[in-house]
Short mmCIF file of N, CA and C in Angstrom, two decimals:
data_model
loop_
_atom_site.label_atom_id
_atom_site.label_comp_id
_atom_site.label_asym_id
_atom_site.label_seq_id
_atom_site.Cartn_x
_atom_site.Cartn_y
_atom_site.Cartn_z
N VAL A 1 61.40 71.75 36.27
CA VAL A 1 62.46 72.28 37.11
C VAL A 1 63.73 71.43 36.97
N ALA A 2 63.57 70.14 36.88
CA ALA A 2 64.73 69.24 36.78
C ALA A 2 65.49 69.49 35.48
N ASP A 3 64.74 69.75 34.39
CA ASP A 3 65.39 70.03 33.11
C ASP A 3 66.19 71.32 33.17
N THR A 4 65.65 72.32 33.85
CA THR A 4 66.34 73.60 33.99
C THR A 4 67.61 73.44 34.80
N GLU A 5 67.53 72.68 35.89
CA GLU A 5 68.72 72.44 36.72
C GLU A 5 69.78 71.67 35.95
N ARG A 6 69.35 70.68 35.19
CA ARG A 6 70.31 69.89 34.40
C ARG A 6 70.95 70.77 33.32
N LEU A 7 70.17 71.65 32.71
CA LEU A 7 70.69 72.57 31.72
C LEU A 7 71.72 73.51 32.35
N MET A 8 71.42 74.02 33.54
CA MET A 8 72.36 74.91 34.23
C MET A 8 73.66 74.18 34.58
N VAL A 9 73.55 72.94 35.00
CA VAL A 9 74.76 72.15 35.31
C VAL A 9 75.59 71.95 34.05
N ASP A 10 74.93 71.66 32.93
CA ASP A 10 75.64 71.49 31.67
C ASP A 10 76.33 72.79 31.24
N VAL A 11 75.64 73.91 31.39
CA VAL A 11 76.24 75.20 31.02
C VAL A 11 77.43 75.50 31.91
N ARG A 12 77.30 75.26 33.22
CA ARG A 12 78.43 75.49 34.14
C ARG A 12 79.63 74.62 33.77
N ARG A 13 79.39 73.37 33.43
CA ARG A 13 80.49 72.48 33.03
C ARG A 13 81.18 73.00 31.77
N LYS A 14 80.40 73.44 30.81
CA LYS A 14 80.99 73.93 29.57
C LYS A 14 81.78 75.21 29.80
N VAL A 15 81.27 76.08 30.64
CA VAL A 15 82.00 77.31 30.95
C VAL A 15 83.28 76.98 31.70
N GLN A 16 83.20 76.07 32.67
CA GLN A 16 84.39 75.69 33.42
C GLN A 16 85.41 75.01 32.50
N PHE A 17 84.96 74.17 31.59
CA PHE A 17 85.86 73.53 30.64
C PHE A 17 86.54 74.58 29.76
N SER A 18 85.79 75.60 29.34
CA SER A 18 86.37 76.67 28.54
C SER A 18 87.45 77.41 29.33
N PHE A 19 87.19 77.68 30.62
CA PHE A 19 88.18 78.33 31.46
C PHE A 19 89.42 77.47 31.62
N VAL A 20 89.24 76.16 31.76
CA VAL A 20 90.39 75.26 31.89
C VAL A 20 91.22 75.28 30.61
N MET A 21 90.56 75.29 29.46
CA MET A 21 91.28 75.35 28.18
C MET A 21 92.04 76.68 28.05
N LEU A 22 91.41 77.78 28.43
CA LEU A 22 92.10 79.07 28.40
C LEU A 22 93.27 79.08 29.38
N LEU A 23 93.08 78.46 30.52
CA LEU A 23 94.14 78.35 31.52
C LEU A 23 95.34 77.59 30.96
N MET A 24 95.09 76.44 30.35
CA MET A 24 96.18 75.65 29.79
C MET A 24 96.85 76.38 28.62
N PHE A 25 96.06 77.03 27.78
CA PHE A 25 96.64 77.81 26.69
C PHE A 25 97.55 78.90 27.23
N GLY A 26 97.08 79.60 28.27
CA GLY A 26 97.89 80.66 28.87
C GLY A 26 99.19 80.14 29.44
N ILE A 27 99.12 79.00 30.10
CA ILE A 27 100.33 78.41 30.68
C ILE A 27 101.32 78.03 29.58
N PHE A 28 100.85 77.29 28.57
CA PHE A 28 101.76 76.89 27.50
C PHE A 28 102.30 78.10 26.74
N PHE A 29 101.44 79.06 26.46
CA PHE A 29 101.88 80.26 25.74
C PHE A 29 102.89 81.04 26.56
N GLY A 30 102.60 81.21 27.85
CA GLY A 30 103.52 81.95 28.71
C GLY A 30 104.86 81.25 28.87
N LEU A 31 104.82 79.94 29.06
CA LEU A 31 106.08 79.21 29.20
C LEU A 31 106.87 79.22 27.90
N ARG A 32 106.18 79.24 26.79
CA ARG A 32 106.88 79.30 25.50
C ARG A 32 107.61 80.64 25.33
N LEU A 33 107.05 81.69 25.89
CA LEU A 33 107.70 83.00 25.80
C LEU A 33 108.95 83.10 26.66
N THR A 34 109.13 82.16 27.58
CA THR A 34 110.29 82.19 28.46
C THR A 34 111.59 82.16 27.68
N ALA A 35 111.63 81.40 26.62
CA ALA A 35 112.86 81.24 25.85
C ALA A 35 112.95 82.23 24.69
N SER A 36 112.15 83.29 24.73
CA SER A 36 112.16 84.24 23.62
C SER A 36 112.39 85.66 24.12
N SER A 37 112.42 86.58 23.19
CA SER A 37 112.62 87.98 23.56
C SER A 37 111.35 88.64 24.08
N GLU A 38 110.19 87.97 23.99
CA GLU A 38 108.93 88.52 24.48
C GLU A 38 108.64 88.09 25.92
N LEU A 39 109.65 87.80 26.66
CA LEU A 39 109.51 87.34 28.05
C LEU A 39 108.70 88.30 28.91
N PHE A 40 108.79 89.59 28.61
CA PHE A 40 108.09 90.61 29.40
C PHE A 40 106.58 90.36 29.45
N TYR A 41 106.01 89.81 28.40
CA TYR A 41 104.56 89.62 28.34
C TYR A 41 104.06 88.65 29.41
N ASN A 42 104.93 87.84 29.95
CA ASN A 42 104.51 86.93 31.02
C ASN A 42 104.08 87.68 32.27
N SER A 43 104.56 88.91 32.44
CA SER A 43 104.10 89.69 33.59
C SER A 43 102.64 90.09 33.43
N LEU A 44 102.11 89.98 32.23
CA LEU A 44 100.69 90.20 31.97
C LEU A 44 99.91 88.89 31.83
N ILE A 45 100.52 87.91 31.20
CA ILE A 45 99.85 86.64 30.94
C ILE A 45 99.62 85.84 32.22
N MET A 46 100.62 85.74 33.07
CA MET A 46 100.49 84.89 34.25
C MET A 46 99.44 85.39 35.26
N PRO A 47 99.30 86.70 35.50
CA PRO A 47 98.17 87.11 36.34
C PRO A 47 96.81 86.75 35.74
N VAL A 48 96.70 86.81 34.41
CA VAL A 48 95.45 86.40 33.76
C VAL A 48 95.23 84.90 33.97
N VAL A 49 96.30 84.12 33.91
CA VAL A 49 96.20 82.69 34.21
C VAL A 49 95.70 82.50 35.64
N GLY A 50 96.20 83.32 36.56
CA GLY A 50 95.73 83.25 37.94
C GLY A 50 94.25 83.59 38.07
N ILE A 51 93.78 84.56 37.29
CA ILE A 51 92.36 84.93 37.32
C ILE A 51 91.50 83.78 36.83
N PHE A 52 91.88 83.18 35.71
CA PHE A 52 91.12 82.03 35.21
C PHE A 52 91.21 80.87 36.21
N GLY A 53 92.39 80.69 36.80
CA GLY A 53 92.55 79.63 37.80
C GLY A 53 91.65 79.83 39.00
N TYR A 54 91.48 81.09 39.42
CA TYR A 54 90.60 81.36 40.55
C TYR A 54 89.16 80.99 40.22
N TYR A 55 88.72 81.31 39.02
CA TYR A 55 87.35 81.00 38.65
C TYR A 55 87.12 79.51 38.41
N VAL A 56 88.18 78.77 38.16
CA VAL A 56 88.05 77.32 38.01
C VAL A 56 88.18 76.62 39.35
N PHE A 57 89.20 76.98 40.14
CA PHE A 57 89.52 76.24 41.36
C PHE A 57 89.20 76.98 42.66
N LYS A 58 88.77 78.23 42.58
CA LYS A 58 88.58 79.11 43.75
C LYS A 58 89.92 79.19 44.50
N TRP A 59 89.91 79.14 45.82
CA TRP A 59 91.16 79.32 46.57
C TRP A 59 92.14 78.17 46.42
N LYS A 60 91.67 77.03 45.94
CA LYS A 60 92.60 75.92 45.70
C LYS A 60 93.59 76.27 44.58
N ALA A 61 93.30 77.32 43.83
CA ALA A 61 94.20 77.76 42.75
C ALA A 61 95.55 78.17 43.31
N ILE A 62 95.61 78.56 44.57
CA ILE A 62 96.89 78.99 45.17
C ILE A 62 97.94 77.89 45.08
N TYR A 63 97.52 76.64 45.22
CA TYR A 63 98.51 75.57 45.10
C TYR A 63 98.34 74.75 43.81
N LYS A 64 97.15 74.72 43.24
CA LYS A 64 96.94 73.91 42.04
C LYS A 64 97.61 74.52 40.81
N ILE A 65 97.55 75.83 40.65
CA ILE A 65 98.14 76.45 39.46
C ILE A 65 99.66 76.35 39.49
N PRO A 66 100.35 76.65 40.61
CA PRO A 66 101.81 76.44 40.60
C PRO A 66 102.21 74.99 40.34
N VAL A 67 101.44 74.04 40.88
CA VAL A 67 101.73 72.63 40.61
C VAL A 67 101.52 72.33 39.13
N LEU A 68 100.47 72.90 38.56
CA LEU A 68 100.22 72.73 37.14
C LEU A 68 101.34 73.37 36.30
N LEU A 69 101.79 74.55 36.70
CA LEU A 69 102.92 75.19 36.03
C LEU A 69 104.15 74.30 36.07
N LEU A 70 104.44 73.75 37.24
CA LEU A 70 105.61 72.89 37.39
C LEU A 70 105.47 71.62 36.55
N ALA A 71 104.28 71.03 36.54
CA ALA A 71 104.06 69.82 35.75
C ALA A 71 104.26 70.10 34.25
N VAL A 72 103.73 71.20 33.79
CA VAL A 72 103.89 71.55 32.37
C VAL A 72 105.37 71.83 32.07
N GLU A 73 106.03 72.54 32.98
CA GLU A 73 107.45 72.83 32.78
C GLU A 73 108.28 71.54 32.75
N LEU A 74 107.98 70.59 33.63
CA LEU A 74 108.70 69.31 33.63
C LEU A 74 108.41 68.52 32.36
N PHE A 75 107.16 68.57 31.89
CA PHE A 75 106.80 67.92 30.63
C PHE A 75 107.62 68.50 29.48
N ILE A 76 107.68 69.81 29.44
CA ILE A 76 108.43 70.51 28.39
C ILE A 76 109.91 70.15 28.48
N PHE A 77 110.44 70.13 29.71
CA PHE A 77 111.86 69.79 29.90
C PHE A 77 112.13 68.34 29.51
N ALA A 78 111.23 67.43 29.88
CA ALA A 78 111.44 66.00 29.60
C ALA A 78 111.45 65.72 28.11
N PHE A 79 110.60 66.40 27.36
CA PHE A 79 110.52 66.15 25.93
C PHE A 79 111.33 67.13 25.11
N LYS A 80 112.12 67.96 25.80
CA LYS A 80 113.03 68.91 25.13
C LYS A 80 112.31 69.74 24.07
N LEU A 81 111.12 70.25 24.43
CA LEU A 81 110.36 71.05 23.47
C LEU A 81 111.02 72.39 23.19
N TRP A 82 111.74 72.92 24.17
CA TRP A 82 112.61 74.06 23.91
C TRP A 82 113.76 74.01 24.88
N ASP A 83 114.76 74.79 24.60
CA ASP A 83 116.05 74.64 25.26
C ASP A 83 116.17 75.53 26.50
N LEU A 84 115.93 74.94 27.66
CA LEU A 84 116.14 75.60 28.95
C LEU A 84 116.72 74.54 29.89
N ASP A 85 117.68 74.94 30.70
CA ASP A 85 118.20 73.97 31.65
C ASP A 85 117.23 73.83 32.82
N PHE A 86 117.36 72.76 33.58
CA PHE A 86 116.41 72.42 34.63
C PHE A 86 116.34 73.49 35.71
N HIS A 87 117.46 74.01 36.15
CA HIS A 87 117.46 75.01 37.22
C HIS A 87 116.77 76.30 36.78
N SER A 88 117.01 76.71 35.56
CA SER A 88 116.33 77.90 35.04
C SER A 88 114.83 77.68 34.95
N ALA A 89 114.43 76.49 34.53
CA ALA A 89 113.01 76.17 34.42
C ALA A 89 112.32 76.27 35.78
N ILE A 90 112.97 75.78 36.83
CA ILE A 90 112.39 75.83 38.18
C ILE A 90 112.31 77.28 38.67
N ILE A 91 113.34 78.05 38.43
CA ILE A 91 113.33 79.45 38.86
C ILE A 91 112.24 80.23 38.13
N TRP A 92 112.10 80.03 36.83
CA TRP A 92 111.05 80.71 36.08
C TRP A 92 109.67 80.27 36.56
N THR A 93 109.52 79.00 36.88
CA THR A 93 108.24 78.52 37.39
C THR A 93 107.89 79.19 38.71
N LEU A 94 108.86 79.34 39.58
CA LEU A 94 108.60 80.03 40.86
C LEU A 94 108.23 81.50 40.63
N LEU A 95 108.92 82.15 39.72
CA LEU A 95 108.59 83.54 39.40
C LEU A 95 107.19 83.65 38.81
N TYR A 96 106.84 82.75 37.91
CA TYR A 96 105.51 82.78 37.33
C TYR A 96 104.44 82.47 38.38
N ALA A 97 104.77 81.62 39.34
CA ALA A 97 103.82 81.32 40.42
C ALA A 97 103.49 82.59 41.22
N ILE A 98 104.46 83.46 41.38
CA ILE A 98 104.22 84.72 42.08
C ILE A 98 103.25 85.58 41.26
N PHE A 99 103.47 85.66 39.95
CA PHE A 99 102.56 86.41 39.09
C PHE A 99 101.16 85.80 39.10
N VAL A 100 101.08 84.47 39.11
CA VAL A 100 99.79 83.79 39.17
C VAL A 100 99.09 84.13 40.48
N PHE A 101 99.83 84.16 41.57
CA PHE A 101 99.26 84.50 42.87
C PHE A 101 98.67 85.91 42.84
N VAL A 102 99.34 86.84 42.18
CA VAL A 102 98.81 88.21 42.03
C VAL A 102 97.47 88.17 41.30
N GLY A 103 97.37 87.38 40.24
CA GLY A 103 96.11 87.24 39.51
C GLY A 103 95.01 86.64 40.36
N ILE A 104 95.36 85.66 41.19
CA ILE A 104 94.37 85.05 42.08
C ILE A 104 93.84 86.08 43.07
N VAL A 105 94.72 86.87 43.63
CA VAL A 105 94.30 87.92 44.58
C VAL A 105 93.42 88.94 43.87
N ILE A 106 93.77 89.34 42.66
CA ILE A 106 92.96 90.29 41.90
C ILE A 106 91.56 89.70 41.67
N ALA A 107 91.50 88.44 41.25
CA ALA A 107 90.19 87.80 41.00
C ALA A 107 89.38 87.72 42.28
N PHE A 108 90.03 87.38 43.40
CA PHE A 108 89.31 87.32 44.67
C PHE A 108 88.75 88.68 45.05
N LEU A 109 89.56 89.71 44.91
CA LEU A 109 89.10 91.05 45.27
C LEU A 109 87.93 91.50 44.37
N LEU A 110 88.02 91.22 43.09
CA LEU A 110 86.91 91.55 42.19
C LEU A 110 85.65 90.78 42.57
N HIS A 111 85.82 89.50 42.86
CA HIS A 111 84.70 88.66 43.27
C HIS A 111 84.10 89.16 44.58
N TYR A 112 84.95 89.53 45.49
CA TYR A 112 84.49 90.01 46.80
C TYR A 112 83.76 91.35 46.66
N VAL A 113 84.32 92.28 45.90
CA VAL A 113 83.71 93.61 45.74
C VAL A 113 82.38 93.50 45.02
N PHE A 114 82.35 92.79 43.89
CA PHE A 114 81.10 92.69 43.15
C PHE A 114 80.08 91.80 43.86
N GLY A 115 80.56 90.84 44.64
CA GLY A 115 79.66 90.02 45.44
C GLY A 115 78.99 90.83 46.53
N LYS A 116 79.72 91.76 47.12
CA LYS A 116 79.16 92.62 48.16
C LYS A 116 78.09 93.54 47.59
N GLU A 117 78.30 94.06 46.38
CA GLU A 117 77.33 94.98 45.80
C GLU A 117 76.00 94.30 45.53
N LYS A 118 76.01 93.02 45.19
CA LYS A 118 74.77 92.30 44.93
C LYS A 118 73.94 92.16 46.19
N LYS A 119 74.61 92.01 47.33
CA LYS A 119 73.90 91.79 48.59
C LYS A 119 73.28 93.06 49.14
N LEU A 120 73.75 94.23 48.72
CA LEU A 120 73.20 95.49 49.24
C LEU A 120 71.84 95.80 48.75
#
């Protein structure tokens, strides 16, 4: 039984690590689109980031993902990885946080609906 539990813990860690990597990829990819003509895709990418964030952080994603967005945006601004002024970066981060929040709500509702069906 102990080996099975340890195996399940290892699998959960690996799955959570994969979600974190997808989350970071989505954030970097989405922020990179900010300075391009494909900006529209962020309205699809950021809710998906929120969904992955919900499965990694649960309800803590409401504040952790926007903070993570801001940290990545400040990192990008500090190292001049692409050309955006500071005020625009903050405004885009706030807008993306709204899209992320939509994704978190979608993930919660899916989790709640499918969780209810299992209990019936």
